[in-house]
XYZ file of C-alpha atoms in Angstrom:
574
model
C 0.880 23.022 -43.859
C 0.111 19.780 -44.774
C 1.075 16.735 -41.962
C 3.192 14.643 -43.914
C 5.407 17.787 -44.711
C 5.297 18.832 -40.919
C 6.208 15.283 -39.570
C 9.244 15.272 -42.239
C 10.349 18.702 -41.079
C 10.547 17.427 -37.951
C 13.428 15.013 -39.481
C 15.072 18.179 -40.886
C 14.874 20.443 -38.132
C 13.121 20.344 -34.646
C 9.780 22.404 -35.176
C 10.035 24.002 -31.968
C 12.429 25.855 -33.855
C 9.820 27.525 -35.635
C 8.429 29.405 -33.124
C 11.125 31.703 -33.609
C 11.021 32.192 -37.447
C 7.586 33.042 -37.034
C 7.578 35.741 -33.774
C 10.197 37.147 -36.307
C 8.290 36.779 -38.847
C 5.590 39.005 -40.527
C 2.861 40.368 -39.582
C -0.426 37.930 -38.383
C -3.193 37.335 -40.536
C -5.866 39.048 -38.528
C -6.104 40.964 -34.995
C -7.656 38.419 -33.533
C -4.878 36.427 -34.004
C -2.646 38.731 -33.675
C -3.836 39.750 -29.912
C -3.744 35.217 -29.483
C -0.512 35.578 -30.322
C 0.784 38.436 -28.036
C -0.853 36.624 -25.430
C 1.154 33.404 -26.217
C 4.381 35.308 -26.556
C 3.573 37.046 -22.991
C 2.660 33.549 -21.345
C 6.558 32.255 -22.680
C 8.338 35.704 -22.394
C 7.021 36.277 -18.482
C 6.145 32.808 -17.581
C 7.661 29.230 -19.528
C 11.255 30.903 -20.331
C 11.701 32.048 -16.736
C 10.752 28.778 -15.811
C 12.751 26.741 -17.538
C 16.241 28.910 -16.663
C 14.943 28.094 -13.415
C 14.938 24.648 -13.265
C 18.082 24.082 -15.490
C 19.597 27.094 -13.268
C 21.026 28.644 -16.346
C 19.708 31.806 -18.538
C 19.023 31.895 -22.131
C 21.782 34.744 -22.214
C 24.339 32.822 -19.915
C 23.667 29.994 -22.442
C 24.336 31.722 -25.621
C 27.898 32.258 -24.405
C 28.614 28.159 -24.357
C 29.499 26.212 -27.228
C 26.890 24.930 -28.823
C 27.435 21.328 -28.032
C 27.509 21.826 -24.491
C 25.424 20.005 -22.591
C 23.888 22.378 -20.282
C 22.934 24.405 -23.344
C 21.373 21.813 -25.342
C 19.258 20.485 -22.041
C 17.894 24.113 -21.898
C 17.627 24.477 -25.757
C 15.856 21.114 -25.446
C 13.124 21.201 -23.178
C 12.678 25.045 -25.221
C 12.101 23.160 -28.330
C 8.968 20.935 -26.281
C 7.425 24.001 -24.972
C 7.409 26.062 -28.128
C 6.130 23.149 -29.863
C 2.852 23.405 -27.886
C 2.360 27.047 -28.614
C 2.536 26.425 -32.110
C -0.093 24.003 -31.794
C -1.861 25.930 -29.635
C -1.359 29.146 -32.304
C -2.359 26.251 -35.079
C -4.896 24.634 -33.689
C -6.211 23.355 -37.186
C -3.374 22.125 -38.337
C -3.767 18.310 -38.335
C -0.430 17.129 -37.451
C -0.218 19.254 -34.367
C -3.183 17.990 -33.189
C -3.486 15.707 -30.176
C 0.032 15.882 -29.184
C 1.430 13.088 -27.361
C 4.477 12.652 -25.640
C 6.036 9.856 -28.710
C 3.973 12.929 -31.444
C 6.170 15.797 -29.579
C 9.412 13.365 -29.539
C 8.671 12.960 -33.255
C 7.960 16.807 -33.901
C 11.354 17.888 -32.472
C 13.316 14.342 -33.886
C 16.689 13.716 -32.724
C 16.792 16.498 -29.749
C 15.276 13.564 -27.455
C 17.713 11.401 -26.860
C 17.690 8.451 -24.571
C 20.102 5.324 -23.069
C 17.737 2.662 -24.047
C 16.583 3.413 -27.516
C 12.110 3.552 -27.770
C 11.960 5.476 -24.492
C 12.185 9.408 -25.990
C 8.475 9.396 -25.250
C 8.841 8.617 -21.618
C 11.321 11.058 -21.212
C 9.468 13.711 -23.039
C 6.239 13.055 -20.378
C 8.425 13.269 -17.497
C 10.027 16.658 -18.013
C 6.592 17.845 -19.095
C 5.069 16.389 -16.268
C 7.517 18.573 -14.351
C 6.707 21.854 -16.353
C 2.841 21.156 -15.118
C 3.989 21.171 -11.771
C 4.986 24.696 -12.307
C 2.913 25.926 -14.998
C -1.048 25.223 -14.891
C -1.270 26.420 -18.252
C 0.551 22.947 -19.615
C -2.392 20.544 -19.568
C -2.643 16.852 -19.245
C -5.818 15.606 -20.806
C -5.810 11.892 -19.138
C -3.698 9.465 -17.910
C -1.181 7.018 -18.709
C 1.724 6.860 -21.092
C 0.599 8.566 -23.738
C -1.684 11.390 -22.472
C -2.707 14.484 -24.833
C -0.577 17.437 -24.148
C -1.394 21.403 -24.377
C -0.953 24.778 -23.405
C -3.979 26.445 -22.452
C -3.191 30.200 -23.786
C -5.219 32.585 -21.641
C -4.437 36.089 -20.466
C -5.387 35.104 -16.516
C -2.257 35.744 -14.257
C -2.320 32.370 -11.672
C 0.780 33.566 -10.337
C -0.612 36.953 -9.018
C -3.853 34.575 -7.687
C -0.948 32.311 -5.576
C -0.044 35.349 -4.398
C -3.190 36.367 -2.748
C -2.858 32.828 -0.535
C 0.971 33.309 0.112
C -0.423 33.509 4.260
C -1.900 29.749 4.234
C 1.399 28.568 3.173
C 2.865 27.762 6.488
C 5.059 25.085 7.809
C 1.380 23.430 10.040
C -0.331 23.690 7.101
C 2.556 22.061 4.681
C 2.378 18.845 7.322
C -1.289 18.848 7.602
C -1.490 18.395 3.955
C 1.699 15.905 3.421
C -0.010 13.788 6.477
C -3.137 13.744 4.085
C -1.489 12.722 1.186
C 0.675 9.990 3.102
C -2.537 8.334 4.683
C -4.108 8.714 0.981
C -1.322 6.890 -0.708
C -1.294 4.294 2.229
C -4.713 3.674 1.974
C -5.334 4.503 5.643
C -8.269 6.576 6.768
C -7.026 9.723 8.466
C -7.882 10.026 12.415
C -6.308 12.432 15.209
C -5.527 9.569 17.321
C -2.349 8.568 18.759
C -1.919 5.127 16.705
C -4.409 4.253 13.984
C -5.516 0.367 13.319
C -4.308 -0.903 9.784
C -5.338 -4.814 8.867
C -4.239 -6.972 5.807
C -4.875 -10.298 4.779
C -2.056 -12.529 5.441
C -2.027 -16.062 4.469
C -6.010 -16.153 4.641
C -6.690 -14.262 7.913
C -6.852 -10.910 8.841
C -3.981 -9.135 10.840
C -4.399 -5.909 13.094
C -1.206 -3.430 13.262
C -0.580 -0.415 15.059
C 0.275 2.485 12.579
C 2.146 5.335 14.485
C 2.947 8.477 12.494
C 5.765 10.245 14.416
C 9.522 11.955 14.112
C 11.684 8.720 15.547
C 14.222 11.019 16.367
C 11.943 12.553 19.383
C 10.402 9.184 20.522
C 11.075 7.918 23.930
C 11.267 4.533 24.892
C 7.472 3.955 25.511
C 6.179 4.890 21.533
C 9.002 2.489 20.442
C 8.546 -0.537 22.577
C 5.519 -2.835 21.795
C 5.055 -5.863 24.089
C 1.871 -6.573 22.270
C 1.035 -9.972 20.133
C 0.437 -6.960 16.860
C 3.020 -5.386 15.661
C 3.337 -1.724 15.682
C 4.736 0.281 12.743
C 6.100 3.753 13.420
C 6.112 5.840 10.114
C 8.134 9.061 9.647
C 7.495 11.923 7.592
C 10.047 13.724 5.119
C 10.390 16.842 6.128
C 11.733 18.184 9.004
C 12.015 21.744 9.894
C 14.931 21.793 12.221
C 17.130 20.371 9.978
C 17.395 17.432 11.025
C 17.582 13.836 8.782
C 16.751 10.338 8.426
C 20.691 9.905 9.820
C 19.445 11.398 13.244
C 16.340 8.890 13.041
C 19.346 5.773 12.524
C 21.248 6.898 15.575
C 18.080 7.438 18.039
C 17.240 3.683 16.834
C 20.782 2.307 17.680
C 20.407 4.071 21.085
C 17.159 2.044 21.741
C 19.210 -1.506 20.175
C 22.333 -0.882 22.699
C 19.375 -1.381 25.455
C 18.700 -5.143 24.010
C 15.212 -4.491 24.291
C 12.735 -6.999 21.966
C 10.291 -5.029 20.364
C 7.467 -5.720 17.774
C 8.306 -2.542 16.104
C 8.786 -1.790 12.874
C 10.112 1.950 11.663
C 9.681 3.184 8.348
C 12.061 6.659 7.427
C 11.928 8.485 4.524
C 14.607 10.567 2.949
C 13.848 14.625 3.118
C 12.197 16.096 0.452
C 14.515 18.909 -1.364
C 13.715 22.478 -1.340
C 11.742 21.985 -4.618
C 9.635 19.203 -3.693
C 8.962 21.106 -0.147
C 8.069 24.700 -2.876
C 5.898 22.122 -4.402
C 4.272 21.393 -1.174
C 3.954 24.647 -0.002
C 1.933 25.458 -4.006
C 0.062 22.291 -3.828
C -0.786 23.773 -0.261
C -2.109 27.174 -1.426
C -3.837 25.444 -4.498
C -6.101 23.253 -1.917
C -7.139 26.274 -0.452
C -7.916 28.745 -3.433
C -10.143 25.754 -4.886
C -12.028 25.659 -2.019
C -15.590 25.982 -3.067
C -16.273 28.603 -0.926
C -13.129 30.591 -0.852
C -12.309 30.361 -4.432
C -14.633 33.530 -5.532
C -12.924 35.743 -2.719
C -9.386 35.534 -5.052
C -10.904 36.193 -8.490
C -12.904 39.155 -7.930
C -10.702 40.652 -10.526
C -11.221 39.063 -13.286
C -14.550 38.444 -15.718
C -16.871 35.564 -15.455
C -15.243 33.908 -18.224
C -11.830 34.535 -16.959
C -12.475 32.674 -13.910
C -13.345 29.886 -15.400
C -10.180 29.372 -16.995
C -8.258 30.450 -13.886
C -10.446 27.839 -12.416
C -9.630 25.123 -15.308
C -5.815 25.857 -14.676
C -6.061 25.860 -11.074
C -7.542 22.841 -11.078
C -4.916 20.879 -13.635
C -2.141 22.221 -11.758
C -3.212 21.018 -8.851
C -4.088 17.461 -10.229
C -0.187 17.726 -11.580
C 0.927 18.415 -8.525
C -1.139 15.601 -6.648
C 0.326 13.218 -9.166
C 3.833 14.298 -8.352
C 3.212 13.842 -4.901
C 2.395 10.438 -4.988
C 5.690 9.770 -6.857
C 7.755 11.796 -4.614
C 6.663 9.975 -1.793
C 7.654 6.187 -2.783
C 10.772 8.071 -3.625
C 11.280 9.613 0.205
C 10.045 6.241 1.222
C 12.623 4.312 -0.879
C 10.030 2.502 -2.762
C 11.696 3.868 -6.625
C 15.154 4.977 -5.604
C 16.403 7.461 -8.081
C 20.048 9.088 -6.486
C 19.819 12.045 -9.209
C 15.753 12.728 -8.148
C 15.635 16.297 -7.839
C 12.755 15.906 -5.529
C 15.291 14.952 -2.824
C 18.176 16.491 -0.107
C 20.873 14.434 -1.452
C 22.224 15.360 2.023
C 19.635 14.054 3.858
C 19.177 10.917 2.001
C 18.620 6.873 2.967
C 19.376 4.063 -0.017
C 17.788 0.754 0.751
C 17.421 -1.343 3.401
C 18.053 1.757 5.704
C 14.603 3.061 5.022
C 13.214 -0.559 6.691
C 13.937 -1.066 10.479
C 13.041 -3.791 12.570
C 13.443 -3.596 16.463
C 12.913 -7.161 16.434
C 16.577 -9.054 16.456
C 15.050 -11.806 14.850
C 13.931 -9.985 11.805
C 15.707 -8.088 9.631
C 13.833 -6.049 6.721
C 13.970 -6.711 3.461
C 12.986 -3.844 0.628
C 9.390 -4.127 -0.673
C 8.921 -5.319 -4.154
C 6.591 -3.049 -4.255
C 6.429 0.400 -5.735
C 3.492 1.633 -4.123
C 3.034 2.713 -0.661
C -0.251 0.879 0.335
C 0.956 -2.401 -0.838
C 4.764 -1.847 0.625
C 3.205 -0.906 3.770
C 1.425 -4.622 3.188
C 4.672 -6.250 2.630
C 6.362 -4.846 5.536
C 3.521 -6.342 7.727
C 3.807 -9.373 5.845
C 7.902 -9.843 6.361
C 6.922 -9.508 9.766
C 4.527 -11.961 10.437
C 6.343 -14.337 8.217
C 9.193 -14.031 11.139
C 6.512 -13.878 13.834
C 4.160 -17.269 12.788
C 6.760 -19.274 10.497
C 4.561 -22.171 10.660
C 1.243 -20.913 9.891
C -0.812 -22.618 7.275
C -1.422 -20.716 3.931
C -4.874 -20.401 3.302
C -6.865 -19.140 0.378
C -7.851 -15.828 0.927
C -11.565 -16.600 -0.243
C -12.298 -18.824 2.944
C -14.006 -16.930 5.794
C -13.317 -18.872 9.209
C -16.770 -17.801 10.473
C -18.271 -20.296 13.324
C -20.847 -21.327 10.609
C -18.270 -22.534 8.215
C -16.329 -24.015 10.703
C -19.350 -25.543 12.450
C -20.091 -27.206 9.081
C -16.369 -28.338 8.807
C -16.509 -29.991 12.791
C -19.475 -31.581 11.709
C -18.385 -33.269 8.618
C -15.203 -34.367 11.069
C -17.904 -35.683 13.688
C -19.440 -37.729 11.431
C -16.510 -39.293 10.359
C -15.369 -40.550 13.710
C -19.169 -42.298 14.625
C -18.614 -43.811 11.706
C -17.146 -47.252 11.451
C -15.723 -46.907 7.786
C -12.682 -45.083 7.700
C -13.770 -42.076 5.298
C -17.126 -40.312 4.860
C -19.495 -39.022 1.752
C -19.585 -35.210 1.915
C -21.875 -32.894 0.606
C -20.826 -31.303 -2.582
C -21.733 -27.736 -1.499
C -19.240 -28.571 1.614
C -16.573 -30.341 -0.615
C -14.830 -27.349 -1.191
C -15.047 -25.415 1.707
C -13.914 -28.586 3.943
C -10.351 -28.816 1.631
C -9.619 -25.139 2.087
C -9.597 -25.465 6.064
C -8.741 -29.405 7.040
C -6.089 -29.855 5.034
C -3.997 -26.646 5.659
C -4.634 -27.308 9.347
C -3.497 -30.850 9.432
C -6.818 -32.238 10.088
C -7.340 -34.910 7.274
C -8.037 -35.184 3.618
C -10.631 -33.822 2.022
C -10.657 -35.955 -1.775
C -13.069 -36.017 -4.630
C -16.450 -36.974 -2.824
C -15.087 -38.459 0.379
C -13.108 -37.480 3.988
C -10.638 -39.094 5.370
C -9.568 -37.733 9.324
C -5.562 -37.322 9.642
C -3.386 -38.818 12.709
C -1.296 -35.218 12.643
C -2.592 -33.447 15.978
C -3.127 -37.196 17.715
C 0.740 -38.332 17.106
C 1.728 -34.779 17.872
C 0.041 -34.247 20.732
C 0.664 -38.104 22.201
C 4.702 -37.209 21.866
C 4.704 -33.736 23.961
C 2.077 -35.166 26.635
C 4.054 -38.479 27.106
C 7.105 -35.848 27.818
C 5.182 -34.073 30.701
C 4.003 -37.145 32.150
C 0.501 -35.834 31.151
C -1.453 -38.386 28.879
C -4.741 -38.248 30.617
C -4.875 -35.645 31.970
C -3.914 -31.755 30.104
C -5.599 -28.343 30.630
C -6.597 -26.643 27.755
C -3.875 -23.710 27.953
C -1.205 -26.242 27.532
C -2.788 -27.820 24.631
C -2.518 -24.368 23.333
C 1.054 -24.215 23.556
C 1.870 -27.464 21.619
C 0.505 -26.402 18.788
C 2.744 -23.422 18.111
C 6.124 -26.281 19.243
C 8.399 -26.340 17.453
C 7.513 -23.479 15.888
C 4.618 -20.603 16.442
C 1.730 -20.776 13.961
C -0.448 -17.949 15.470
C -3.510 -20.075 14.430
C -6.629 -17.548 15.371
C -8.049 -18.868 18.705
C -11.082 -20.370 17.086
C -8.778 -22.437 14.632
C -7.219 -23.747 17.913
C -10.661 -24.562 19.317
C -11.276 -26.802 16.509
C -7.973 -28.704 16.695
C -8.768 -29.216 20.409
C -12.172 -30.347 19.773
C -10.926 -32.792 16.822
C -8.467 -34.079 19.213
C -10.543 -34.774 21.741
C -12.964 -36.395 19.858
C -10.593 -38.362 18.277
C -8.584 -40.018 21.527
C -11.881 -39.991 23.235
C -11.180 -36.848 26.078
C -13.804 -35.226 27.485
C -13.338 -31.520 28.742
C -14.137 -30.914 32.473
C -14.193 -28.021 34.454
C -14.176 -28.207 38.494
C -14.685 -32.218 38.122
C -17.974 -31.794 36.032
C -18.400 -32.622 31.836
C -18.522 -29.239 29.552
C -20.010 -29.154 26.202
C -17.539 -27.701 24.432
C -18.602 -25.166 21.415
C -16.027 -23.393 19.426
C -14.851 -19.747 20.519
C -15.995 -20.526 23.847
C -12.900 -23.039 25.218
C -11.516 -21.869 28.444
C -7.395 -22.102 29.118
C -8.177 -23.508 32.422
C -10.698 -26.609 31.531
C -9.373 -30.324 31.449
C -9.315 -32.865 29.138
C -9.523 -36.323 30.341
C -8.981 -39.350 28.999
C -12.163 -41.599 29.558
C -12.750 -45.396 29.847
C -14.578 -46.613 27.329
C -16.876 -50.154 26.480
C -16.219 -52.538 24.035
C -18.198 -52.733 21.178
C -20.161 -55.672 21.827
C -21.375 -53.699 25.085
C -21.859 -50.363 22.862
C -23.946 -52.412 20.342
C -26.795 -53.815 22.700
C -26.860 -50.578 24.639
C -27.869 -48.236 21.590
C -30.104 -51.814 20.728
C -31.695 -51.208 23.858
C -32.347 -47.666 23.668
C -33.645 -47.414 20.342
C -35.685 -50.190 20.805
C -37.181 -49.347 24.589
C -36.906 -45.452 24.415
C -37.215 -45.267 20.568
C -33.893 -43.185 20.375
C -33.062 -43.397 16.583
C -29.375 -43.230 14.623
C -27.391 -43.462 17.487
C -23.642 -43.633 16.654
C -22.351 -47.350 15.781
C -18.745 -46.864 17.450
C -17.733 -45.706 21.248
C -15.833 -42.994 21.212
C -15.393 -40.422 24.215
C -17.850 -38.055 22.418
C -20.373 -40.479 21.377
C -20.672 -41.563 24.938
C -21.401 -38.194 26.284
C -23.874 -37.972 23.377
C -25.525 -41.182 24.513
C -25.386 -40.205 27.979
């Protein structure tokens, strides 16, 4: 049959269709293709037609009796049309226009039986509901990704369901968790570990930020797994199914039991919707799939069947399960409210969430907002994100290139240092430095960094003068205090070391020196103690300054010492 006349058949009348005319047909060409074809008919008599009256819960007899226009019916007469369509091309393998089937090809093939609420999208329908035959049927193939992947049957005479069979005792309820927990860290992106709470880190405005991931039922935790007194937050993460059951409702109620306690918490709780009865039977397939592929185990449940037979049980095995891995992932940012769907069969409309109620906060102050998001590694990000948005409202945004390392920083304190023995007002900087000194003084408030040139802000001085002259503490301030003024008004949750350079700056800048039991520290970033001193020191004029370093470079040959007195250039000098 020549394309052009098969493509405008498919105008006329679906070719699914045509599967029937010929099975009633005459006789086949050849045995060969006869004995294909018996084996085609036996793979949709015993195999696709059951499955199909299974999902649509309606028989190909109990249909006949409806109109013909009923809607039921034509669903099941429908998705019929798609299936037979791939035998055919299976059967017809050389026939041009049933080559390479794609989901828009098959829409075309069977034209006018697709029909969808936003006109252009028959293809994406047509993938879907095949993507949900895979899930049942390895024999429906899905040669790569995307939106328009190639679609086939793979006709064989190999019976996978009597090879599930054989692995019916792994399917248990510890070995249906063991594999959803897998899955869930997969799609998370967290590395699986038998631990209690596992440490998760993003990058949040520039720096890095540990969390506490807990996976656990929130409906059995007691007070001490949901409170979190720690700076981190902790994020407890539920699972969707539950085998007493139970639902996400009973997960709501334990959480307003904890609230009527006004306890504060850094807690975040993440509950999923329970997975239906078919999503949980995919589970429970995907389950004994992982274990017949086993490399060592798979030969011990195909010693029936030839050499070349278990290859292609092996071939089917394998797409099913890859169909069934891809479903997963899809029914999980469903369960997790990530792509809410209320008609998704892969969910207990019963024991269902919408929203925000998948996204608690134990925190008063914060209240959850749905990820953006719609998958789970990078909603998981955004919930961590919301959260120390709340926590740190002030902190700077910085790029996410810069590494605060001490060596970068040391370069930045240096460029800073130079600027304040200097008796001009702004400073040449190195060009390889340029850039790195914008990224971190100017988010931090400590000056300008311009074209070729620095210029040291007045931020952290005029702060810090306004809080000090409030406690009566001008000249005299531990360290730890310090600390505290730079999260007022509001908390930045700087990283210490970013506070060590601030203090430093500062003190350089309103000559302070840092003491500690009445003697002069050196003070080096990272190493700043909560309980050291800064004082305020007395210093000379310049005329004084300038024959001193006179002096000394002329008696003691000290050369370029520092042209202006500040607190730091006279412990230098000293």
């Amino acid at each position: 049959v020549e394309q052009k006349e098969v493509l405008r058949l498919g105008e006329l009348v679906p070719v699914g269709d045509l599967y029937d005319q010929i099975a009633a047909g005459e006789e086949a060409f050849s045995s060969d293709m006869k004995r294909f074809f018996d084996m085609a008919h036996q793979l949709y008599r015993k195999g696709l037609r059951p499955m199909l009256e299974e999902m649509h819960q309606l028989s190909f007899e109990e249909a006949q009796k409806l109109d013909w226009r009923d809607v039921k019916r034509e669903s099941l007469r429908n998705d019929d049309r798609l299936i037979k369509t791939l035998l055919l091309a299976s059967l017809a393998p050389e026939v041009e226009s049933l080559k390479a089937l794609t989901p828009s090809r098959l829409a075309a093939l069977n034209h006018g039986t697709i029909k969808s609420p936003i006109p252009g999208q028959e293809a994406s329908i047509v993938r879907e509901r095949l993507r949900q035959f895979a899930a049942r049927c390895g024999q429906i193939k899905f040669s790569d990704s995307g939106n328009q992947p190639i679609i086939s049957i793979q006709v064989s005479g190999v019976d996978l369901d009597g090879i599930l069979e054989r692995a019916s005792d792994h399917d248990n309820p510890g070995n249906r968790l063991r594999l959803l927990k897998k899955k869930l860290f997969e799609a998370l992106g967290v590395a699986q570990a038998e631990k209690l709470w596992i440490e998760h880190s993003i990058m949040w405005r520039g720096s890095r930020r540990d969390c506490k991931l807990v996976f656990a039922n929130v409906r059995e935790c007691e007070d001490n797994i949901l409170t979190n007194d720690e700076e981190r937050w902790s994020i407890i993460i539920d699972y969707p199914i539950d085998l007493d059951q139970h639902g996400p409702h009973d997960d709501l109620v334990r959480i307003q039991e904890y609230r009527k306690k006004n306890r504060h918490s850094r807690t975040l709780l993440w509950i999923p919707s329970i997975f239906s009865q078919a999503a949980t039977d995919q589970l429970g397939k995907l389950v004994k799939l992982e274990h017949i592929l086993d490399e060592m185990r798979f030969p011990t449940f195909v010693t029936h069947l030839s050499q070349q037979d278990r290859e292609t049980a092996r071939s089917m095995l394998k797409n099913m399960r890859d169909i069934l891995d891809s479903a997963m992932l899809l029914q999980l940012a469903e369960a997790y409210g990530l792509n809410p769907n209320p008609a998704s069969p892969s969910i207990d409309s019963m024991r269902s969430l919408s929203g925000e109620e998948h996204f608690q906060s134990l925190d008063p102050a914060l209240q959850l907002q749905v990820p953006a998001s719609s998958s789970l590694r990078d909603a998981l990000g955004e919930m961590l994100t919301q959260a120390l948005d709340s926590q740190y409202p002030a902190h700077p945004f910085f790029s996410d290139e810069i590494r605060f390392t001490e060596g970068n920083l040391m370069k930045v304190l240096g460029v800073i240092q130079e600027n304040l023995r200097s008796k001009e007002p702004r400073n040449l900087v190195e060009k390889t430095e340029r850039k790195l000194v914008r990224q971190i003084v100017e988010p931090l408030k400590l000056g300008s960094m311009g074209e070729t040139h620095f210029v040291i802000g007045e931020h952290w001085r005029d702060h810090f003068h306004r809080l000090a002259a409030k406690t009566n503490s001008i000249d005299e301030v531990k360290v730890r205090e310090i600390r505290s003024w730079i999260d007022t008004p509001q908390p930045m949750g700087l990283m210490r070391i970013l506070q060590d350079l601030i203090l430093i700056v500062w003190a350089q800048q309103t000559h302070r020196v840092f003491m500690m039991h009445q003697s002069t520290v050196d003070p080096k970033l990272k190493d700043l103690e909560d309980d050291w001193v800064l004082r305020t020191i007395d210093l000379p004029d310049q005329d004084k300054w300038d024959k001193a370093v006179l002096l000394v470079h002329t008696v003691l040959g000290v050369p370029n010492l520092p042209a202006v007195p500040t607190g730091s250039n006279c412990s230098l000098f000293a």
